[in-house]
Amino acid sequence: MNGKTTGTNLDTVRRHNLATVLGMVHRGGPVARSALTLATGLNRSTIGALVAELVEQGLVLEREPETSNRVGRPSPVVAADGRVVALAVNPEIDAVTVGVVGLDAQVHRRVRYPTGHVPTAQEAAAIASAVIDGLRPDLASASRVVGIGVAVPGLVREDDGVVRLAPHLEWAEEPFAAELAAATGYPVLAANDAHLGANAERLFGAGKGAADLVYLNGGASGIGAGVIVGGAPLTGISGYAGELGHTLVNSGGVRCHCGAIGCLETEVSQRALLRVLGLESADPDELARALRVAVEAGAAEVTAEVDRQLGFLATALRNATNVFDPERIVLGGFLGALHELAPERLPELVAAQALAASAETLTITRAALGSDILLIGAAELAFTPLLASPAS
């Protein structure tokens, strides 16, 4: 909104402008106050007043810029205050991960609690609550904890955080958000992990600047996807869109958890990679290192499995390319690790199968946020109410 708006309640305009400025600083990083003036169309005094109010609320910090050769007084730099934090939770089949993420989009702490078995929803909530209790000393230095965001590998009804179905976790109709809120005392919002990952990469990672992208996340609980169309998430009528992990890639394949035959996640899986590597478990970064070492050492079984999985992944990406015509496909988790082993291989396979017109401008890249992607995505969900209405 710019200063030309008329006929609107002044307090409503102020609240909207506060949200605009905070959102720009949060998503764009530290920015000169003069740049905010230019980007919003508001005058300098209005931006000064808005920034002063956000500083008073403890949401942004203002500092003098580094020395420059520009003539005149340099414009102060405005940055999101990293002491305002959100908690992020990601339950998986083999662990529950909890993070502390600042309003500056930096992950301050990351704790992965291995479970040794597939946790029930109640166990996952109890583990997350216990880990959060252990983080209280860290949280004591925070100026504000806005709440908890949860990235769930399954179908989540976003209005109340009920997990409708998480096949690998064997959860169905679980009110996980409510259980975690009761255990911790914090407000909790939950959504599908891949949708949150797509949003995180769009705002802060490899998808930045792309209005149309497809994000696929590969983890211990299978493969999920998030789709951004025209700069907005494609959610479907109930929020369940993007289940590319359950698209057909092998009609002669095995039965999936979902009941269908030959789904992508039955052919492309972290479990199969861990098996050929001789590992019980690994986070995405550890798995990527192990795969690279094995492939560079010429491990035949590992190389064969990587080639097999890349072939089926290319089929799924062909479908995504033909259906969504994205500018960019971003691969997270173990899918990103597969791609990085031979960055030219997957684009070649997809280009050979997809419609030429759709594939000619397509870029396939690894997610830039690494193991933090789902924590940042979940935290962004928790920050949503604050970003929408900082004056509240």
Coordinates of C-alpha atoms in Angstrom, one line a residue:
M1 CA 0.0 0.0 0.0
N2 CA 1.3 3.5 -0.7
G3 CA 0.7 6.9 0.6
K4 CA -2.0 7.7 -2.0
T5 CA -4.6 5.4 -0.3
T6 CA -7.7 7.4 0.6
G7 CA -11.1 6.8 2.1
T8 CA -9.7 4.2 4.5
N9 CA -9.7 4.2 8.3
L10 CA -6.2 5.6 9.2
D11 CA -5.6 3.0 11.8
T12 CA -6.3 0.2 9.3
V13 CA -3.9 1.9 6.8
R14 CA -1.2 2.1 9.6
R15 CA -1.7 -1.6 10.5
H16 CA -1.4 -2.6 6.9
N17 CA 1.7 -0.5 6.4
L18 CA 3.3 -2.0 9.5
A19 CA 2.7 -5.5 8.1
T20 CA 4.1 -4.5 4.8
V21 CA 7.3 -3.1 6.2
L22 CA 7.8 -6.0 8.7
G23 CA 7.2 -8.5 5.9
M24 CA 9.8 -6.8 3.6
V25 CA 12.4 -6.8 6.3
H26 CA 11.7 -10.4 7.4
R27 CA 11.7 -11.9 4.0
G28 CA 14.3 -9.6 2.3
G29 CA 16.8 -9.3 5.1
P30 CA 18.4 -6.1 6.4
V31 CA 17.4 -3.1 4.2
A32 CA 18.1 0.6 4.3
R33 CA 15.2 2.8 5.4
S34 CA 15.6 4.7 2.1
A35 CA 15.0 1.5 0.2
L36 CA 11.8 0.8 2.2
T37 CA 10.7 4.3 1.2
L38 CA 11.3 3.6 -2.4
A39 CA 9.7 0.2 -2.5
T40 CA 6.5 1.2 -0.6
G41 CA 5.9 4.6 -2.2
L42 CA 5.4 6.0 1.3
N43 CA 7.2 9.2 2.3
R44 CA 10.3 9.2 4.5
S45 CA 8.5 10.5 7.6
T46 CA 5.9 7.8 7.4
I47 CA 8.5 5.1 7.0
G48 CA 10.4 6.6 9.9
A49 CA 7.3 6.4 12.1
L50 CA 6.5 2.8 11.1
V51 CA 10.0 1.6 11.7
A52 CA 10.1 3.4 15.1
E53 CA 6.8 1.6 16.1
L54 CA 8.2 -1.8 15.0
V55 CA 11.4 -1.0 17.0
E56 CA 9.3 -0.1 20.1
Q57 CA 7.4 -3.4 19.7
G58 CA 10.7 -5.3 19.6
L59 CA 10.2 -6.7 16.1
V60 CA 13.0 -4.9 14.3
L61 CA 16.4 -3.4 15.0
E62 CA 17.8 -0.2 13.5
R63 CA 21.5 0.4 13.1
E64 CA 23.8 2.7 11.3
P65 CA 25.0 1.5 7.9
E66 CA 28.6 0.6 7.1
T67 CA 30.6 3.5 5.8
S68 CA 30.1 4.3 2.1
N69 CA 31.2 6.8 -0.4
R70 CA 27.8 8.2 -1.0
V71 CA 27.3 11.9 -0.5
G72 CA 25.0 13.0 2.4
R73 CA 23.8 11.3 5.5
P74 CA 23.5 7.5 5.0
S75 CA 20.2 5.9 5.6
P76 CA 19.8 3.6 8.7
V77 CA 19.5 -0.1 8.1
V78 CA 16.4 -2.0 9.4
A79 CA 16.7 -5.7 10.3
A80 CA 14.3 -8.2 11.8
D81 CA 15.0 -8.9 15.4
G82 CA 16.3 -12.5 15.7
R83 CA 15.4 -12.5 19.4
V84 CA 11.8 -12.9 18.3
V85 CA 11.6 -16.6 17.7
A86 CA 9.3 -19.4 16.6
L87 CA 9.6 -23.1 17.5
A88 CA 9.5 -25.6 14.7
V89 CA 8.6 -29.3 15.0
N90 CA 9.0 -32.0 12.4
P91 CA 7.9 -35.6 13.3
E92 CA 9.3 -38.4 11.2
I93 CA 9.2 -42.2 11.3
D94 CA 12.6 -42.3 13.0
A95 CA 13.0 -39.1 14.9
V96 CA 11.3 -35.8 16.1
T97 CA 13.2 -32.7 15.2
V98 CA 12.7 -29.4 17.0
G99 CA 14.2 -26.1 16.1
V100 CA 14.4 -22.5 17.3
V101 CA 14.1 -20.0 14.4
G102 CA 14.4 -16.3 14.6
L103 CA 12.3 -13.7 12.8
D104 CA 15.5 -13.1 10.8
A105 CA 15.0 -16.6 9.3
Q106 CA 18.1 -17.9 11.0
V107 CA 17.9 -21.3 12.8
H108 CA 19.4 -20.8 16.3
R109 CA 19.1 -24.3 17.6
R110 CA 18.3 -27.7 16.0
V111 CA 17.7 -30.8 18.1
R112 CA 17.0 -34.2 16.4
Y113 CA 15.6 -36.8 18.9
P114 CA 15.9 -40.3 17.4
T115 CA 12.9 -42.5 18.4
G116 CA 14.1 -46.0 17.3
H117 CA 10.5 -46.7 16.1
V118 CA 7.6 -45.0 14.4
P119 CA 6.2 -42.7 17.1
T120 CA 2.5 -42.3 17.7
A121 CA 1.1 -38.9 17.6
Q122 CA 0.9 -38.8 21.4
E123 CA 4.6 -39.9 21.7
A124 CA 5.7 -37.3 19.1
A125 CA 3.9 -34.6 21.0
A126 CA 5.4 -35.7 24.3
I127 CA 8.9 -35.9 22.8
A128 CA 8.6 -32.4 21.2
S129 CA 7.3 -31.0 24.5
A130 CA 10.2 -32.5 26.4
V131 CA 12.8 -31.2 23.9
I132 CA 11.2 -27.7 24.1
D133 CA 11.4 -27.9 27.9
G134 CA 15.1 -28.7 27.5
L135 CA 15.5 -25.6 25.3
R136 CA 14.0 -23.2 27.9
P137 CA 17.5 -21.8 28.8
D138 CA 17.9 -20.8 25.1
L139 CA 14.4 -19.4 25.0
A140 CA 15.1 -17.3 28.0
S141 CA 17.3 -15.1 25.9
A142 CA 14.5 -14.6 23.4
S143 CA 12.4 -11.4 23.6
R144 CA 9.3 -13.2 22.4
V145 CA 8.2 -16.8 21.5
V146 CA 5.4 -16.5 19.0
G147 CA 4.4 -20.2 19.0
I148 CA 5.0 -23.5 17.2
G149 CA 4.8 -24.5 13.6
V150 CA 4.7 -28.2 12.7
A151 CA 5.8 -29.7 9.4
V152 CA 3.9 -33.1 9.1
P153 CA 4.7 -35.7 6.4
G154 CA 1.1 -36.2 5.5
L155 CA -2.3 -34.6 4.9
V156 CA -3.1 -31.9 7.4
R157 CA -6.3 -29.9 7.8
E158 CA -4.7 -26.5 8.2
D159 CA -7.6 -24.8 10.0
D160 CA -7.2 -27.0 13.1
G161 CA -4.0 -28.9 12.6
V162 CA -5.7 -32.3 12.5
V163 CA -3.5 -34.9 10.6
R164 CA -6.0 -36.6 8.4
L165 CA -3.5 -39.1 7.1
A166 CA 0.2 -39.6 7.5
P167 CA 0.7 -43.1 6.0
H168 CA 4.3 -43.7 7.0
L169 CA 3.7 -42.5 10.5
E170 CA 0.5 -44.5 10.6
W171 CA -1.5 -41.5 11.9
A172 CA -5.1 -41.0 11.0
E173 CA -7.4 -38.2 12.2
E174 CA -4.9 -37.2 14.9
P175 CA -5.5 -33.7 16.5
F176 CA -1.7 -33.2 16.7
A177 CA -1.7 -29.4 16.9
A178 CA -4.1 -29.4 19.8
E179 CA -2.2 -32.1 21.7
L180 CA 1.1 -30.2 21.3
A181 CA -0.5 -26.9 22.3
A182 CA -1.9 -28.6 25.5
A183 CA 1.5 -30.1 26.3
T184 CA 3.5 -26.9 25.8
G185 CA 1.2 -24.0 26.4
Y186 CA 2.1 -22.4 23.0
P187 CA -0.2 -21.8 20.1
V188 CA 0.4 -24.4 17.4
L189 CA -0.2 -24.4 13.7
A190 CA 0.5 -27.4 11.5
A191 CA 0.7 -28.1 7.7
N192 CA 2.1 -30.5 5.2
D193 CA 5.9 -30.6 5.3
A194 CA 6.4 -30.2 1.5
H195 CA 4.0 -27.2 1.3
L196 CA 6.0 -25.6 4.1
G197 CA 9.3 -26.5 2.4
A198 CA 8.1 -25.0 -0.9
N199 CA 7.2 -21.8 0.8
A200 CA 10.6 -21.6 2.6
E201 CA 12.5 -22.1 -0.6
R202 CA 10.3 -19.6 -2.4
L203 CA 11.0 -16.9 0.2
F204 CA 14.5 -17.6 1.3
G205 CA 16.1 -20.3 -0.9
A206 CA 16.6 -21.7 -4.4
G207 CA 13.1 -20.7 -5.4
K208 CA 13.5 -17.0 -4.6
G209 CA 12.2 -14.9 -7.4
A210 CA 10.3 -17.8 -9.1
A211 CA 6.6 -17.3 -9.5
D212 CA 6.0 -20.8 -10.7
L213 CA 7.9 -23.7 -9.1
V214 CA 7.5 -27.2 -7.9
Y215 CA 9.3 -28.4 -4.8
L216 CA 9.7 -32.0 -3.9
N217 CA 10.9 -33.1 -0.5
G218 CA 12.3 -36.6 0.1
G219 CA 12.6 -37.8 3.7
A220 CA 12.3 -40.9 5.9
S221 CA 8.5 -40.7 5.5
G222 CA 8.4 -40.6 1.7
I223 CA 8.1 -37.9 -0.9
G224 CA 5.9 -34.9 -0.7
A225 CA 5.5 -31.9 -3.0
G226 CA 4.5 -28.3 -2.9
V227 CA 3.5 -26.3 -6.0
I228 CA 3.7 -22.5 -6.4
V229 CA 1.6 -21.1 -9.2
G230 CA 1.7 -17.4 -10.1
G231 CA 3.5 -16.7 -6.8
A232 CA 0.7 -18.4 -4.7
P233 CA 0.7 -21.9 -3.2
L234 CA -1.5 -24.4 -5.0
T235 CA -3.3 -26.1 -2.1
G236 CA -6.5 -27.6 -3.5
I237 CA -9.9 -27.3 -1.9
S238 CA -8.9 -29.0 1.4
G239 CA -5.2 -28.2 1.4
Y240 CA -4.1 -31.6 0.2
A241 CA -2.8 -30.8 -3.3
G242 CA 0.8 -31.7 -4.4
E243 CA 1.0 -35.4 -3.5
L244 CA 3.5 -36.1 -6.3
G245 CA 4.9 -38.9 -4.2
H246 CA 1.7 -40.8 -5.0
T247 CA 1.9 -40.4 -8.8
L248 CA 2.4 -43.5 -10.9
V249 CA 5.9 -44.2 -12.2
N250 CA 6.0 -48.0 -12.4
S251 CA 2.8 -49.9 -13.4
G252 CA 4.6 -53.1 -12.6
G253 CA 5.7 -51.9 -9.2
V254 CA 4.8 -52.7 -5.6
R255 CA 1.9 -51.6 -3.5
C256 CA 2.3 -48.3 -1.7
H257 CA 1.1 -47.4 1.8
C258 CA -1.7 -45.4 0.1
G259 CA -3.0 -48.6 -1.5
A260 CA -2.0 -47.8 -5.1
I261 CA 0.6 -49.7 -7.2
G262 CA 3.9 -48.2 -8.4
C263 CA 3.9 -44.8 -6.7
L264 CA 7.0 -42.6 -6.9
E265 CA 7.9 -43.1 -3.3
T266 CA 7.8 -46.9 -3.6
E267 CA 10.6 -46.6 -6.2
V268 CA 12.5 -43.6 -4.9
S269 CA 13.2 -43.9 -1.2
Q270 CA 15.6 -42.9 1.5
R271 CA 15.3 -46.3 3.0
A272 CA 16.7 -48.0 -0.1
L273 CA 19.7 -45.6 -0.2
L274 CA 20.5 -46.2 3.4
R275 CA 20.3 -50.0 2.8
V276 CA 22.9 -50.0 0.1
L277 CA 25.1 -47.6 2.1
G278 CA 24.8 -49.9 5.2
L279 CA 23.4 -47.2 7.4
E280 CA 20.6 -47.3 9.9
S281 CA 19.7 -43.6 9.6
A282 CA 21.1 -40.3 8.5
D283 CA 19.9 -36.7 8.2
P284 CA 19.9 -35.3 4.6
D285 CA 23.4 -33.8 5.0
E286 CA 24.9 -37.0 6.4
L287 CA 23.2 -39.0 3.6
A288 CA 24.5 -36.7 0.9
R289 CA 28.1 -37.0 2.2
A290 CA 27.8 -40.8 2.4
L291 CA 26.4 -41.1 -1.1
R292 CA 29.1 -38.9 -2.6
V293 CA 31.9 -40.9 -0.9
A294 CA 30.4 -44.2 -2.1
V295 CA 29.9 -43.0 -5.7
E296 CA 33.3 -41.5 -5.9
A297 CA 34.8 -44.7 -4.6
G298 CA 33.1 -46.6 -7.4
A299 CA 30.7 -48.6 -5.1
A300 CA 28.7 -50.5 -7.8
E301 CA 25.6 -51.3 -5.7
V302 CA 25.3 -47.7 -4.6
T303 CA 25.8 -46.3 -8.1
A304 CA 23.2 -48.7 -9.6
E305 CA 20.6 -47.7 -7.0
V306 CA 21.3 -44.0 -7.6
D307 CA 20.8 -44.5 -11.3
R308 CA 17.6 -46.5 -10.8
Q309 CA 16.1 -43.9 -8.5
L310 CA 17.1 -41.0 -10.8
G311 CA 15.3 -42.8 -13.7
F312 CA 12.0 -43.0 -11.8
L313 CA 12.4 -39.5 -10.3
A314 CA 12.7 -38.2 -13.9
T315 CA 9.4 -39.8 -14.8
A316 CA 7.7 -38.0 -12.0
L317 CA 9.4 -34.7 -12.9
R318 CA 8.3 -35.1 -16.5
N319 CA 4.7 -35.3 -15.3
A320 CA 5.2 -32.3 -13.1
T321 CA 6.7 -30.3 -15.9
N322 CA 4.0 -31.2 -18.4
V323 CA 1.2 -30.5 -15.9
F324 CA 2.5 -27.3 -14.2
D325 CA 4.9 -25.8 -16.7
P326 CA 7.2 -24.5 -13.8
E327 CA 10.1 -22.2 -14.1
R328 CA 12.0 -24.1 -11.5
I329 CA 11.9 -27.5 -9.8
V330 CA 13.6 -27.5 -6.4
L331 CA 14.6 -30.8 -4.8
G332 CA 14.9 -31.1 -1.0
G333 CA 16.0 -33.9 1.4
F334 CA 17.6 -37.0 -0.1
L335 CA 16.2 -36.0 -3.6
G336 CA 18.5 -33.0 -3.6
A337 CA 21.4 -35.3 -2.6
L338 CA 20.6 -37.6 -5.5
H339 CA 20.5 -34.7 -8.0
E340 CA 23.9 -33.3 -6.7
L341 CA 25.7 -36.5 -7.5
A342 CA 25.3 -35.8 -11.2
P343 CA 23.6 -32.4 -11.7
E344 CA 23.4 -32.8 -15.5
R345 CA 21.8 -36.2 -15.4
L346 CA 18.3 -35.4 -14.2
P347 CA 17.7 -32.4 -16.5
E348 CA 18.8 -34.6 -19.4
L349 CA 16.4 -37.3 -18.5
V350 CA 13.5 -34.9 -17.9
A351 CA 14.1 -33.0 -21.2
A352 CA 14.1 -36.3 -23.1
Q353 CA 10.7 -37.2 -21.8
A354 CA 8.8 -33.9 -21.2
L355 CA 7.1 -31.8 -23.8
A356 CA 9.8 -29.8 -25.4
A357 CA 8.1 -26.4 -25.0
S358 CA 7.6 -27.0 -21.3
A359 CA 11.1 -28.3 -20.6
E360 CA 13.1 -25.8 -22.6
T361 CA 13.2 -23.1 -19.9
L362 CA 13.1 -25.4 -16.9
T363 CA 15.7 -25.3 -14.2
I364 CA 16.2 -28.2 -11.8
T365 CA 18.1 -27.4 -8.6
R366 CA 18.8 -28.6 -5.1
A367 CA 17.1 -26.8 -2.2
A368 CA 19.4 -24.1 -0.8
L369 CA 18.2 -24.4 2.8
G370 CA 19.6 -27.9 3.5
S371 CA 18.6 -29.7 6.6
D372 CA 17.0 -26.5 8.0
I373 CA 14.4 -26.2 5.2
L374 CA 11.4 -27.7 7.1
L375 CA 12.3 -25.9 10.3
I376 CA 12.3 -22.6 8.5
G377 CA 9.1 -23.5 6.7
A378 CA 7.4 -24.5 9.9
A379 CA 8.6 -21.4 11.7
E380 CA 7.2 -19.3 8.8
L381 CA 3.8 -20.8 9.5
A382 CA 4.1 -19.9 13.2
F383 CA 5.2 -16.3 12.3
T384 CA 2.2 -15.9 9.9
P385 CA -0.2 -14.2 12.5
L386 CA 2.5 -11.8 13.7
L387 CA 3.5 -10.9 10.1
A388 CA -0.1 -10.3 9.1
S389 CA -0.8 -8.1 12.1
P390 CA 2.3 -6.8 13.9
A391 CA 0.2 -4.1 15.6
S392 CA -1.8 -6.8 17.4

